[in-house]
Amino acid sequence: MTRKGYYGEISIGTPAQKFNVIFDTGSSDVWVVSNKCQSDICDSHRKFDHHQSNSYNSEKDEDDDEDTLSVDYGTGSVQGHLGKDKVSLADGQIVIQEQVIADAYTLSRDFIGSPFHGIFGLGLAGLSSSQHDPPFLSMIEQNLVEQPVFSIYSQHNAGEIDFGGIDKDRFEGEISYVDNIDSSYWMMAIDSMEFEDQSFQDRKAIIDSGSTLIIMNKNDASLYHQSIPGAMSNGDGTWSFPCKNVNTLGPLTIKSGDTTLTIPADKLFLTPMSATSKNCLSGISDQEMETENSWILGDVFLKNFYTVCDTMKEE
């Protein structure tokens, strides 16, 4: 699936060129649409012109040719030229020097009409397609954040990311930490997930702010929806079910170590399929996964919890 989720503004270059980007924990590269992209896919996007930035430097490979980036987001992909430039965010409170970025000259049609102009990857170094430091690692190395953490608060059509700290006004109680078990993704081990009469054991889950839904492999998603009366596959990886049946369902419970996370049933679906439809879009979808026991926890999960990604607590 292409990256979808909450986006915000960053600036690149000198003088600053502004772009709306997805802040995506499921990838580790920074790219924006290039002015060299002339296809209709790029027509509705702001475009970066590196020739207009006096702080831009091209990345060169050993043969003195421009280095390139190619990123595959499942059904979406981009290709671009790599360079280094100044990247500003948080209204200029954070300014990353010489961050490796790509200006994307080719985008797949999955990005046509999207309201954002690029992606700001917040994944770990092992996920970087450019083989360069992801931007949050650059922030840490350049001493731009007080702590090596960032925290995500998302609600319906709103949210914020705290770089370098934790906003205690955004949650109640204490934060429960689970181990990160991967060098590329923010990934946790799930001992069990319970929903109605279904029980799933020993899964791995990627925290992905760039995805809207909770994504399971096809078999798990099918078993999950068997517990919902009237649920049906929409044929594109998504599922729907009669909205009235939400009231008959119990919560989804996820257990990881000593931590138990509970999502009530009324948070596990999206709005009705259309203005006149009595069916709602399920918050759980399916797709082919690289490993069969892996899931992706997108915004349907994140909007229920204040989520802290702490580089000091990586395994």
PDB file of C-alpha atoms in Angstrom:
ATOM      1  CA  MET A   1       0.000   0.000   0.000  1.00  0.00           C
ATOM      2  CA  THR A   2       1.162   3.538  -0.555  1.00  0.00           C
ATOM      3  CA  ARG A   3       1.928   5.722   2.397  1.00  0.00           C
ATOM      4  CA  LYS A   4      -1.180   7.377   3.845  1.00  0.00           C
ATOM      5  CA  GLY A   5      -1.512   9.196   7.119  1.00  0.00           C
ATOM      6  CA  TYR A   6      -0.986  12.485   8.861  1.00  0.00           C
ATOM      7  CA  TYR A   7       1.158  15.081   7.171  1.00  0.00           C
ATOM      8  CA  GLY A   8       2.762  18.350   8.186  1.00  0.00           C
ATOM      9  CA  GLU A   9       5.023  21.031   6.801  1.00  0.00           C
ATOM     10  CA  ILE A  10       8.783  21.002   6.388  1.00  0.00           C
ATOM     11  CA  SER A  11      11.102  23.386   4.568  1.00  0.00           C
ATOM     12  CA  ILE A  12      14.058  22.427   2.388  1.00  0.00           C
ATOM     13  CA  GLY A  13      16.897  24.593   1.147  1.00  0.00           C
ATOM     14  CA  THR A  14      17.990  28.220   1.230  1.00  0.00           C
ATOM     15  CA  PRO A  15      15.796  30.125   0.671  1.00  0.00           C
ATOM     16  CA  ALA A  16      13.226  27.738   2.107  1.00  0.00           C
ATOM     17  CA  GLN A  17      10.916  25.741  -0.141  1.00  0.00           C
ATOM     18  CA  LYS A  18       7.912  24.418   1.781  1.00  0.00           C
ATOM     19  CA  PHE A  19       6.291  21.007   1.440  1.00  0.00           C
ATOM     20  CA  ASN A  20       3.650  18.933   3.183  1.00  0.00           C
ATOM     21  CA  VAL A  21       5.052  15.487   3.960  1.00  0.00           C
ATOM     22  CA  ILE A  22       3.863  12.289   5.591  1.00  0.00           C
ATOM     23  CA  PHE A  23       5.737  11.656   8.843  1.00  0.00           C
ATOM     24  CA  ASP A  24       6.193   7.946   8.333  1.00  0.00           C
ATOM     25  CA  THR A  25       7.617   5.511  10.892  1.00  0.00           C
ATOM     26  CA  GLY A  26       7.365   2.773   8.259  1.00  0.00           C
ATOM     27  CA  SER A  27      10.134   4.185   6.040  1.00  0.00           C
ATOM     28  CA  SER A  28      13.482   5.923   6.586  1.00  0.00           C
ATOM     29  CA  ASP A  29      14.097   8.212   3.610  1.00  0.00           C
ATOM     30  CA  VAL A  30      13.204  11.842   2.922  1.00  0.00           C
ATOM     31  CA  TRP A  31      11.891  12.740  -0.525  1.00  0.00           C
ATOM     32  CA  VAL A  32       9.794  15.428  -2.156  1.00  0.00           C
ATOM     33  CA  VAL A  33       8.508  15.796  -5.695  1.00  0.00           C
ATOM     34  CA  SER A  34      11.076  17.172  -8.125  1.00  0.00           C
ATOM     35  CA  ASN A  35      10.514  19.945 -10.639  1.00  0.00           C
ATOM     36  CA  LYS A  36      11.938  17.430 -13.109  1.00  0.00           C
ATOM     37  CA  CYS A  37       8.766  15.348 -12.791  1.00  0.00           C
ATOM     38  CA  GLN A  38       6.594  16.348 -15.743  1.00  0.00           C
ATOM     39  CA  SER A  39       3.932  13.629 -15.586  1.00  0.00           C
ATOM     40  CA  ASP A  40       0.313  14.299 -14.632  1.00  0.00           C
ATOM     41  CA  ILE A  41       0.986  12.468 -11.353  1.00  0.00           C
ATOM     42  CA  CYS A  42       3.078  15.422 -10.204  1.00  0.00           C
ATOM     43  CA  ASP A  43       0.819  18.199 -11.494  1.00  0.00           C
ATOM     44  CA  SER A  44      -1.017  18.680  -8.196  1.00  0.00           C
ATOM     45  CA  HIS A  45       2.135  18.638  -6.057  1.00  0.00           C
ATOM     46  CA  ARG A  46       4.581  21.318  -5.022  1.00  0.00           C
ATOM     47  CA  LYS A  47       7.946  20.668  -6.631  1.00  0.00           C
ATOM     48  CA  PHE A  48      11.471  21.069  -5.302  1.00  0.00           C
ATOM     49  CA  ASP A  49      13.985  22.890  -7.478  1.00  0.00           C
ATOM     50  CA  HIS A  50      17.430  22.228  -6.074  1.00  0.00           C
ATOM     51  CA  HIS A  51      18.926  24.812  -8.418  1.00  0.00           C
ATOM     52  CA  GLN A  52      17.086  27.475  -6.380  1.00  0.00           C
ATOM     53  CA  SER A  53      18.766  26.393  -3.123  1.00  0.00           C
ATOM     54  CA  ASN A  54      22.242  27.727  -2.415  1.00  0.00           C
ATOM     55  CA  SER A  55      22.695  25.178   0.405  1.00  0.00           C
ATOM     56  CA  TYR A  56      22.105  22.138  -1.833  1.00  0.00           C
ATOM     57  CA  ASN A  57      24.858  19.651  -2.716  1.00  0.00           C
ATOM     58  CA  SER A  58      24.461  16.726  -5.107  1.00  0.00           C
ATOM     59  CA  GLU A  59      25.367  13.236  -3.968  1.00  0.00           C
ATOM     60  CA  LYS A  60      27.870  11.598  -6.320  1.00  0.00           C
ATOM     61  CA  ASP A  61      28.815   7.943  -6.605  1.00  0.00           C
ATOM     62  CA  GLU A  62      32.325   6.629  -7.275  1.00  0.00           C
ATOM     63  CA  ASP A  63      31.960   7.258 -11.025  1.00  0.00           C
ATOM     64  CA  ASP A  64      31.016  10.898 -10.353  1.00  0.00           C
ATOM     65  CA  ASP A  65      27.453  10.303 -11.510  1.00  0.00           C
ATOM     66  CA  GLU A  66      24.420  11.479  -9.579  1.00  0.00           C
ATOM     67  CA  ASP A  67      23.363   8.942  -6.969  1.00  0.00           C
ATOM     68  CA  THR A  68      19.744   7.857  -7.095  1.00  0.00           C
ATOM     69  CA  LEU A  69      17.056   6.614  -4.735  1.00  0.00           C
ATOM     70  CA  SER A  70      14.453   3.970  -5.444  1.00  0.00           C
ATOM     71  CA  VAL A  71      11.813   3.180  -2.819  1.00  0.00           C
ATOM     72  CA  ASP A  72       9.045   0.591  -3.113  1.00  0.00           C
ATOM     73  CA  TYR A  73       6.051   1.103  -0.818  1.00  0.00           C
ATOM     74  CA  GLY A  74       4.239  -2.071  -1.841  1.00  0.00           C
ATOM     75  CA  THR A  75       1.848  -0.802  -4.530  1.00  0.00           C
ATOM     76  CA  GLY A  76       3.534   2.604  -4.655  1.00  0.00           C
ATOM     77  CA  SER A  77       7.067   3.546  -5.650  1.00  0.00           C
ATOM     78  CA  VAL A  78       9.292   6.556  -6.305  1.00  0.00           C
ATOM     79  CA  GLN A  79      12.655   7.215  -7.926  1.00  0.00           C
ATOM     80  CA  GLY A  80      14.715  10.329  -7.417  1.00  0.00           C
ATOM     81  CA  HIS A  81      18.096  12.023  -7.327  1.00  0.00           C
ATOM     82  CA  LEU A  82      19.948  12.147  -4.025  1.00  0.00           C
ATOM     83  CA  GLY A  83      21.449  15.295  -2.584  1.00  0.00           C
ATOM     84  CA  LYS A  84      22.100  17.039   0.713  1.00  0.00           C
ATOM     85  CA  ASP A  85      20.364  20.159   1.961  1.00  0.00           C
ATOM     86  CA  LYS A  86      19.092  21.937   5.021  1.00  0.00           C
ATOM     87  CA  VAL A  87      15.758  20.599   6.288  1.00  0.00           C
ATOM     88  CA  SER A  88      13.676  22.613   8.753  1.00  0.00           C
ATOM     89  CA  LEU A  89      10.628  21.508  10.720  1.00  0.00           C
ATOM     90  CA  ALA A  90       8.601  22.488  13.782  1.00  0.00           C
ATOM     91  CA  ASP A  91       8.314  26.080  12.509  1.00  0.00           C
ATOM     92  CA  GLY A  92      12.071  26.330  12.196  1.00  0.00           C
ATOM     93  CA  GLN A  93      12.799  25.140  15.744  1.00  0.00           C
ATOM     94  CA  ILE A  94      14.640  22.122  14.305  1.00  0.00           C
ATOM     95  CA  VAL A  95      17.068  22.660  11.432  1.00  0.00           C
ATOM     96  CA  ILE A  96      18.917  19.590  10.143  1.00  0.00           C
ATOM     97  CA  GLN A  97      22.101  20.404   8.254  1.00  0.00           C
ATOM     98  CA  GLU A  98      23.174  18.395   5.196  1.00  0.00           C
ATOM     99  CA  GLN A  99      20.329  15.899   5.416  1.00  0.00           C
ATOM    100  CA  VAL A 100      20.279  13.429   2.540  1.00  0.00           C
ATOM    101  CA  ILE A 101      17.081  13.938   0.561  1.00  0.00           C
ATOM    102  CA  ALA A 102      15.741  12.846  -2.801  1.00  0.00           C
ATOM    103  CA  ASP A 103      13.869  14.947  -5.317  1.00  0.00           C
ATOM    104  CA  ALA A 104      11.594  12.394  -6.933  1.00  0.00           C
ATOM    105  CA  TYR A 105      11.332  12.584 -10.711  1.00  0.00           C
ATOM    106  CA  THR A 106       9.217   9.415 -11.075  1.00  0.00           C
ATOM    107  CA  LEU A 107       6.174   8.540  -8.947  1.00  0.00           C
ATOM    108  CA  SER A 108       3.792   5.642  -9.413  1.00  0.00           C
ATOM    109  CA  ARG A 109       0.151   6.485 -10.082  1.00  0.00           C
ATOM    110  CA  ASP A 110      -0.701   5.581  -6.484  1.00  0.00           C
ATOM    111  CA  PHE A 111       0.400   9.109  -5.544  1.00  0.00           C
ATOM    112  CA  ILE A 112      -1.815  10.970  -8.005  1.00  0.00           C
ATOM    113  CA  GLY A 113      -4.029  13.542  -6.289  1.00  0.00           C
ATOM    114  CA  SER A 114      -2.496  12.942  -2.847  1.00  0.00           C
ATOM    115  CA  PRO A 115      -2.521  16.026  -0.566  1.00  0.00           C
ATOM    116  CA  PHE A 116       1.136  15.661   0.389  1.00  0.00           C
ATOM    117  CA  HIS A 117       4.297  16.354  -1.590  1.00  0.00           C
ATOM    118  CA  GLY A 118       6.706  13.824  -0.130  1.00  0.00           C
ATOM    119  CA  ILE A 119       7.585  11.570   2.791  1.00  0.00           C
ATOM    120  CA  PHE A 120       9.688  12.199   5.898  1.00  0.00           C
ATOM    121  CA  GLY A 121      10.835   8.765   7.058  1.00  0.00           C
ATOM    122  CA  LEU A 122      11.032   8.120  10.797  1.00  0.00           C
ATOM    123  CA  GLY A 123      12.084   4.475  10.580  1.00  0.00           C
ATOM    124  CA  LEU A 124      15.453   3.117  11.663  1.00  0.00           C
ATOM    125  CA  ALA A 125      18.759   3.100   9.789  1.00  0.00           C
ATOM    126  CA  GLY A 126      18.388  -0.449   8.501  1.00  0.00           C
ATOM    127  CA  LEU A 127      15.349   0.597   6.468  1.00  0.00           C
ATOM    128  CA  SER A 128      17.053   3.435   4.604  1.00  0.00           C
ATOM    129  CA  SER A 129      16.961   2.833   0.848  1.00  0.00           C
ATOM    130  CA  SER A 130      19.514   5.623   0.337  1.00  0.00           C
ATOM    131  CA  GLN A 131      21.953   3.937   2.764  1.00  0.00           C
ATOM    132  CA  HIS A 132      22.287   7.270   4.592  1.00  0.00           C
ATOM    133  CA  ASP A 133      21.212   8.425   8.039  1.00  0.00           C
ATOM    134  CA  PRO A 134      17.443   8.797   8.486  1.00  0.00           C
ATOM    135  CA  PRO A 135      16.446  12.315   9.570  1.00  0.00           C
ATOM    136  CA  PHE A 136      15.776  11.500  13.225  1.00  0.00           C
ATOM    137  CA  LEU A 137      19.226   9.949  13.566  1.00  0.00           C
ATOM    138  CA  SER A 138      20.598  13.155  12.016  1.00  0.00           C
ATOM    139  CA  MET A 139      18.717  15.166  14.655  1.00  0.00           C
ATOM    140  CA  ILE A 140      20.334  13.111  17.400  1.00  0.00           C
ATOM    141  CA  GLU A 141      23.826  13.305  15.923  1.00  0.00           C
ATOM    142  CA  GLN A 142      23.536  17.073  15.444  1.00  0.00           C
ATOM    143  CA  ASN A 143      22.309  17.552  19.046  1.00  0.00           C
ATOM    144  CA  LEU A 144      19.009  19.035  17.889  1.00  0.00           C
ATOM    145  CA  VAL A 145      16.822  17.148  20.370  1.00  0.00           C
ATOM    146  CA  GLU A 146      16.964  16.973  24.163  1.00  0.00           C
ATOM    147  CA  GLN A 147      16.351  13.215  24.250  1.00  0.00           C
ATOM    148  CA  PRO A 148      16.727  10.534  21.543  1.00  0.00           C
ATOM    149  CA  VAL A 149      12.966   9.985  21.416  1.00  0.00           C
ATOM    150  CA  PHE A 150       9.964  11.141  19.442  1.00  0.00           C
ATOM    151  CA  SER A 151       6.368  10.780  20.528  1.00  0.00           C
ATOM    152  CA  ILE A 152       3.211  10.518  18.442  1.00  0.00           C
ATOM    153  CA  TYR A 153      -0.200  11.847  19.439  1.00  0.00           C
ATOM    154  CA  SER A 154      -2.924  11.350  16.840  1.00  0.00           C
ATOM    155  CA  GLN A 155      -6.639  11.924  16.905  1.00  0.00           C
ATOM    156  CA  HIS A 156      -9.295  12.162  14.198  1.00  0.00           C
ATOM    157  CA  ASN A 157      -7.966  14.624  11.599  1.00  0.00           C
ATOM    158  CA  ALA A 158      -5.392  16.022  14.032  1.00  0.00           C
ATOM    159  CA  GLY A 159      -2.166  15.138  15.764  1.00  0.00           C
ATOM    160  CA  GLU A 160       1.357  16.102  16.690  1.00  0.00           C
ATOM    161  CA  ILE A 161       4.846  14.657  16.929  1.00  0.00           C
ATOM    162  CA  ASP A 162       7.105  15.696  19.797  1.00  0.00           C
ATOM    163  CA  PHE A 163      10.729  15.412  18.679  1.00  0.00           C
ATOM    164  CA  GLY A 164      13.088  14.953  21.594  1.00  0.00           C
ATOM    165  CA  GLY A 165      10.565  14.656  24.384  1.00  0.00           C
ATOM    166  CA  ILE A 166       7.312  13.373  25.853  1.00  0.00           C
ATOM    167  CA  ASP A 167       4.241  15.571  26.373  1.00  0.00           C
ATOM    168  CA  LYS A 168       2.709  14.327  29.617  1.00  0.00           C
ATOM    169  CA  ASP A 169      -0.408  16.420  29.019  1.00  0.00           C
ATOM    170  CA  ARG A 170      -1.321  14.092  26.153  1.00  0.00           C
ATOM    171  CA  PHE A 171      -1.920  10.945  28.189  1.00  0.00           C
ATOM    172  CA  GLU A 172      -2.923   9.641  31.612  1.00  0.00           C
ATOM    173  CA  GLY A 173      -1.121   7.044  33.709  1.00  0.00           C
ATOM    174  CA  GLU A 174       2.345   5.678  33.038  1.00  0.00           C
ATOM    175  CA  ILE A 175       4.017   4.736  29.773  1.00  0.00           C
ATOM    176  CA  SER A 176       4.549   1.004  29.287  1.00  0.00           C
ATOM    177  CA  TYR A 177       7.600   0.174  27.197  1.00  0.00           C
ATOM    178  CA  VAL A 178       8.036  -2.916  25.034  1.00  0.00           C
ATOM    179  CA  ASP A 179      11.265  -3.947  23.318  1.00  0.00           C
ATOM    180  CA  ASN A 180      11.940  -2.999  19.730  1.00  0.00           C
ATOM    181  CA  ILE A 181      12.918  -6.252  18.005  1.00  0.00           C
ATOM    182  CA  ASP A 182      14.164  -5.039  14.622  1.00  0.00           C
ATOM    183  CA  SER A 183      16.948  -2.856  13.200  1.00  0.00           C
ATOM    184  CA  SER A 184      14.799  -1.421  10.413  1.00  0.00           C
ATOM    185  CA  TYR A 185      11.253  -1.071  11.718  1.00  0.00           C
ATOM    186  CA  TRP A 186       9.780   0.021  15.010  1.00  0.00           C
ATOM    187  CA  MET A 187       8.530  -3.500  15.682  1.00  0.00           C
ATOM    188  CA  MET A 188       7.248  -5.242  18.777  1.00  0.00           C
ATOM    189  CA  ALA A 189       6.522  -8.859  19.594  1.00  0.00           C
ATOM    190  CA  ILE A 190       2.872  -9.681  20.245  1.00  0.00           C
ATOM    191  CA  ASP A 191       2.389 -12.631  22.572  1.00  0.00           C
ATOM    192  CA  SER A 192      -1.333 -12.799  21.874  1.00  0.00           C
ATOM    193  CA  MET A 193      -4.204 -10.863  20.351  1.00  0.00           C
ATOM    194  CA  GLU A 194      -7.749 -11.652  21.379  1.00  0.00           C
ATOM    195  CA  PHE A 195     -10.923 -10.604  19.562  1.00  0.00           C
ATOM    196  CA  GLU A 196     -14.272 -12.232  20.180  1.00  0.00           C
ATOM    197  CA  ASP A 197     -13.702 -15.994  19.711  1.00  0.00           C
ATOM    198  CA  GLN A 198     -10.413 -15.580  17.834  1.00  0.00           C
ATOM    199  CA  SER A 199      -6.955 -15.818  19.391  1.00  0.00           C
ATOM    200  CA  PHE A 200      -3.732 -15.061  17.538  1.00  0.00           C
ATOM    201  CA  GLN A 201      -0.414 -16.075  19.078  1.00  0.00           C
ATOM    202  CA  ASP A 202       3.218 -15.052  18.503  1.00  0.00           C
ATOM    203  CA  ARG A 203       2.915 -12.243  15.975  1.00  0.00           C
ATOM    204  CA  LYS A 204       5.238  -9.329  15.177  1.00  0.00           C
ATOM    205  CA  ALA A 205       3.793  -5.849  14.685  1.00  0.00           C
ATOM    206  CA  ILE A 206       5.273  -2.808  12.938  1.00  0.00           C
ATOM    207  CA  ILE A 207       4.275   0.602  14.268  1.00  0.00           C
ATOM    208  CA  ASP A 208       3.488   2.527  11.085  1.00  0.00           C
ATOM    209  CA  SER A 209       2.295   6.130  11.165  1.00  0.00           C
ATOM    210  CA  GLY A 210       2.175   6.087   7.363  1.00  0.00           C
ATOM    211  CA  SER A 211      -0.686   3.562   7.225  1.00  0.00           C
ATOM    212  CA  THR A 212      -4.306   4.248   8.031  1.00  0.00           C
ATOM    213  CA  LEU A 213      -5.456   0.763   9.011  1.00  0.00           C
ATOM    214  CA  ILE A 214      -4.273  -2.237  10.981  1.00  0.00           C
ATOM    215  CA  ILE A 215      -2.975  -4.599   8.291  1.00  0.00           C
ATOM    216  CA  MET A 216      -2.822  -8.371   8.753  1.00  0.00           C
ATOM    217  CA  ASN A 217      -1.918 -11.208   6.439  1.00  0.00           C
ATOM    218  CA  LYS A 218      -4.886 -12.561   4.484  1.00  0.00           C
ATOM    219  CA  ASN A 219      -5.491 -15.589   6.672  1.00  0.00           C
ATOM    220  CA  ASP A 220      -5.460 -13.616   9.936  1.00  0.00           C
ATOM    221  CA  ALA A 221      -7.721 -10.895   8.516  1.00  0.00           C
ATOM    222  CA  SER A 222     -10.192 -13.510   7.307  1.00  0.00           C
ATOM    223  CA  LEU A 223     -10.290 -15.207  10.722  1.00  0.00           C
ATOM    224  CA  TYR A 224     -10.670 -11.820  12.444  1.00  0.00           C
ATOM    225  CA  HIS A 225     -13.670 -10.853  10.305  1.00  0.00           C
ATOM    226  CA  GLN A 226     -15.336 -14.231  10.792  1.00  0.00           C
ATOM    227  CA  SER A 227     -16.127 -12.968  14.285  1.00  0.00           C
ATOM    228  CA  ILE A 228     -18.103  -9.988  12.932  1.00  0.00           C
ATOM    229  CA  PRO A 229     -21.645 -10.757  11.696  1.00  0.00           C
ATOM    230  CA  GLY A 230     -22.119  -9.662   8.100  1.00  0.00           C
ATOM    231  CA  ALA A 231     -18.438  -8.875   7.435  1.00  0.00           C
ATOM    232  CA  MET A 232     -17.322  -9.163   3.813  1.00  0.00           C
ATOM    233  CA  SER A 233     -14.182  -8.607   1.781  1.00  0.00           C
ATOM    234  CA  ASN A 234     -14.306  -5.635  -0.588  1.00  0.00           C
ATOM    235  CA  GLY A 235     -11.875  -7.336  -2.961  1.00  0.00           C
ATOM    236  CA  ASP A 236      -9.102  -4.756  -2.556  1.00  0.00           C
ATOM    237  CA  GLY A 237      -7.687  -5.804   0.797  1.00  0.00           C
ATOM    238  CA  THR A 238     -10.268  -3.862   2.801  1.00  0.00           C
ATOM    239  CA  TRP A 239     -13.296  -5.285   4.583  1.00  0.00           C
ATOM    240  CA  SER A 240     -16.697  -3.907   5.539  1.00  0.00           C
ATOM    241  CA  PHE A 241     -19.538  -4.923   7.820  1.00  0.00           C
ATOM    242  CA  PRO A 242     -22.960  -3.609   8.925  1.00  0.00           C
ATOM    243  CA  CYS A 243     -22.398  -0.545  11.098  1.00  0.00           C
ATOM    244  CA  LYS A 244     -25.131  -1.658  13.524  1.00  0.00           C
ATOM    245  CA  ASN A 245     -23.089  -4.726  14.478  1.00  0.00           C
ATOM    246  CA  VAL A 246     -20.372  -2.650  16.143  1.00  0.00           C
ATOM    247  CA  ASN A 247     -22.498  -2.537  19.286  1.00  0.00           C
ATOM    248  CA  THR A 248     -22.410  -6.326  19.557  1.00  0.00           C
ATOM    249  CA  LEU A 249     -18.618  -6.606  19.563  1.00  0.00           C
ATOM    250  CA  GLY A 250     -16.087  -6.744  22.365  1.00  0.00           C
ATOM    251  CA  PRO A 251     -12.672  -5.047  22.353  1.00  0.00           C
ATOM    252  CA  LEU A 252      -9.475  -6.105  20.666  1.00  0.00           C
ATOM    253  CA  THR A 253      -6.837  -6.974  23.271  1.00  0.00           C
ATOM    254  CA  ILE A 254      -3.122  -7.079  22.490  1.00  0.00           C
ATOM    255  CA  LYS A 255      -0.623  -8.528  24.953  1.00  0.00           C
ATOM    256  CA  SER A 256       3.127  -7.970  24.713  1.00  0.00           C
ATOM    257  CA  GLY A 257       5.174  -9.024  27.716  1.00  0.00           C
ATOM    258  CA  ASP A 258       3.714  -7.320  30.781  1.00  0.00           C
ATOM    259  CA  THR A 259       1.828  -4.787  28.653  1.00  0.00           C
ATOM    260  CA  THR A 260      -1.846  -5.172  27.711  1.00  0.00           C
ATOM    261  CA  LEU A 261      -3.342  -2.803  25.140  1.00  0.00           C
ATOM    262  CA  THR A 262      -7.100  -2.629  24.594  1.00  0.00           C
ATOM    263  CA  ILE A 263      -8.944  -1.056  21.676  1.00  0.00           C
ATOM    264  CA  PRO A 264     -12.737  -0.803  22.094  1.00  0.00           C
ATOM    265  CA  ALA A 265     -14.941  -2.037  19.259  1.00  0.00           C
ATOM    266  CA  ASP A 266     -16.185   1.456  18.414  1.00  0.00           C
ATOM    267  CA  LYS A 267     -12.583   2.413  17.505  1.00  0.00           C
ATOM    268  CA  LEU A 268     -12.096  -0.542  15.151  1.00  0.00           C
ATOM    269  CA  PHE A 269     -13.980   0.760  12.135  1.00  0.00           C
ATOM    270  CA  LEU A 270     -14.052   3.843   9.958  1.00  0.00           C
ATOM    271  CA  THR A 271     -16.973   5.900   8.682  1.00  0.00           C
ATOM    272  CA  PRO A 272     -19.763   4.389   6.544  1.00  0.00           C
ATOM    273  CA  MET A 273     -18.725   3.359   3.030  1.00  0.00           C
ATOM    274  CA  SER A 274     -20.894   6.157   1.567  1.00  0.00           C
ATOM    275  CA  ALA A 275     -23.446   8.725   2.702  1.00  0.00           C
ATOM    276  CA  THR A 276     -26.299   6.271   2.146  1.00  0.00           C
ATOM    277  CA  SER A 277     -24.521   3.028   3.059  1.00  0.00           C
ATOM    278  CA  LYS A 278     -25.336   1.018   6.154  1.00  0.00           C
ATOM    279  CA  ASN A 279     -21.960  -0.709   5.931  1.00  0.00           C
ATOM    280  CA  CYS A 280     -18.834   0.592   7.640  1.00  0.00           C
ATOM    281  CA  LEU A 281     -15.225   0.177   6.556  1.00  0.00           C
ATOM    282  CA  SER A 282     -13.386  -2.143   8.919  1.00  0.00           C
ATOM    283  CA  GLY A 283     -10.257  -0.849  10.610  1.00  0.00           C
ATOM    284  CA  ILE A 284      -8.556  -4.137   9.705  1.00  0.00           C
ATOM    285  CA  SER A 285      -7.347  -4.882   6.173  1.00  0.00           C
ATOM    286  CA  ASP A 286      -5.184  -7.552   4.567  1.00  0.00           C
ATOM    287  CA  GLN A 287      -2.230  -7.735   2.227  1.00  0.00           C
ATOM    288  CA  GLU A 288       0.603 -10.110   1.384  1.00  0.00           C
ATOM    289  CA  MET A 289       3.271  -9.745   4.071  1.00  0.00           C
ATOM    290  CA  GLU A 290       6.996 -10.421   3.807  1.00  0.00           C
ATOM    291  CA  THR A 291       6.712 -12.772   6.761  1.00  0.00           C
ATOM    292  CA  GLU A 292       3.431 -14.533   7.478  1.00  0.00           C
ATOM    293  CA  ASN A 293       3.286 -13.715  11.174  1.00  0.00           C
ATOM    294  CA  SER A 294       3.771  -9.949  10.793  1.00  0.00           C
ATOM    295  CA  TRP A 295       1.177  -7.196  11.106  1.00  0.00           C
ATOM    296  CA  ILE A 296       1.228  -3.441  10.550  1.00  0.00           C
ATOM    297  CA  LEU A 297      -0.315  -1.197  13.189  1.00  0.00           C
ATOM    298  CA  GLY A 298      -1.425   2.002  11.463  1.00  0.00           C
ATOM    299  CA  ASP A 299      -3.476   4.926  12.677  1.00  0.00           C
ATOM    300  CA  VAL A 300      -6.445   2.809  13.776  1.00  0.00           C
ATOM    301  CA  PHE A 301      -4.046   1.556  16.441  1.00  0.00           C
ATOM    302  CA  LEU A 302      -2.053   4.760  17.049  1.00  0.00           C
ATOM    303  CA  LYS A 303      -4.999   7.057  17.706  1.00  0.00           C
ATOM    304  CA  ASN A 304      -5.824   4.973  20.796  1.00  0.00           C
ATOM    305  CA  PHE A 305      -2.399   5.343  22.430  1.00  0.00           C
ATOM    306  CA  TYR A 306       0.295   7.935  23.000  1.00  0.00           C
ATOM    307  CA  THR A 307       3.231   6.249  21.299  1.00  0.00           C
ATOM    308  CA  VAL A 308       6.896   6.873  22.203  1.00  0.00           C
ATOM    309  CA  CYS A 309       9.730   5.710  19.927  1.00  0.00           C
ATOM    310  CA  ASP A 310      12.891   5.654  22.043  1.00  0.00           C
ATOM    311  CA  THR A 311      16.224   4.872  20.357  1.00  0.00           C
ATOM    312  CA  MET A 312      17.785   4.164  23.763  1.00  0.00           C
ATOM    313  CA  LYS A 313      15.380   1.283  24.311  1.00  0.00           C
ATOM    314  CA  GLU A 314      16.178  -0.577  21.087  1.00  0.00           C
ATOM    315  CA  GLU A 315      17.322  -4.165  21.623  1.00  0.00           C
TER     316      GLU A 315
END
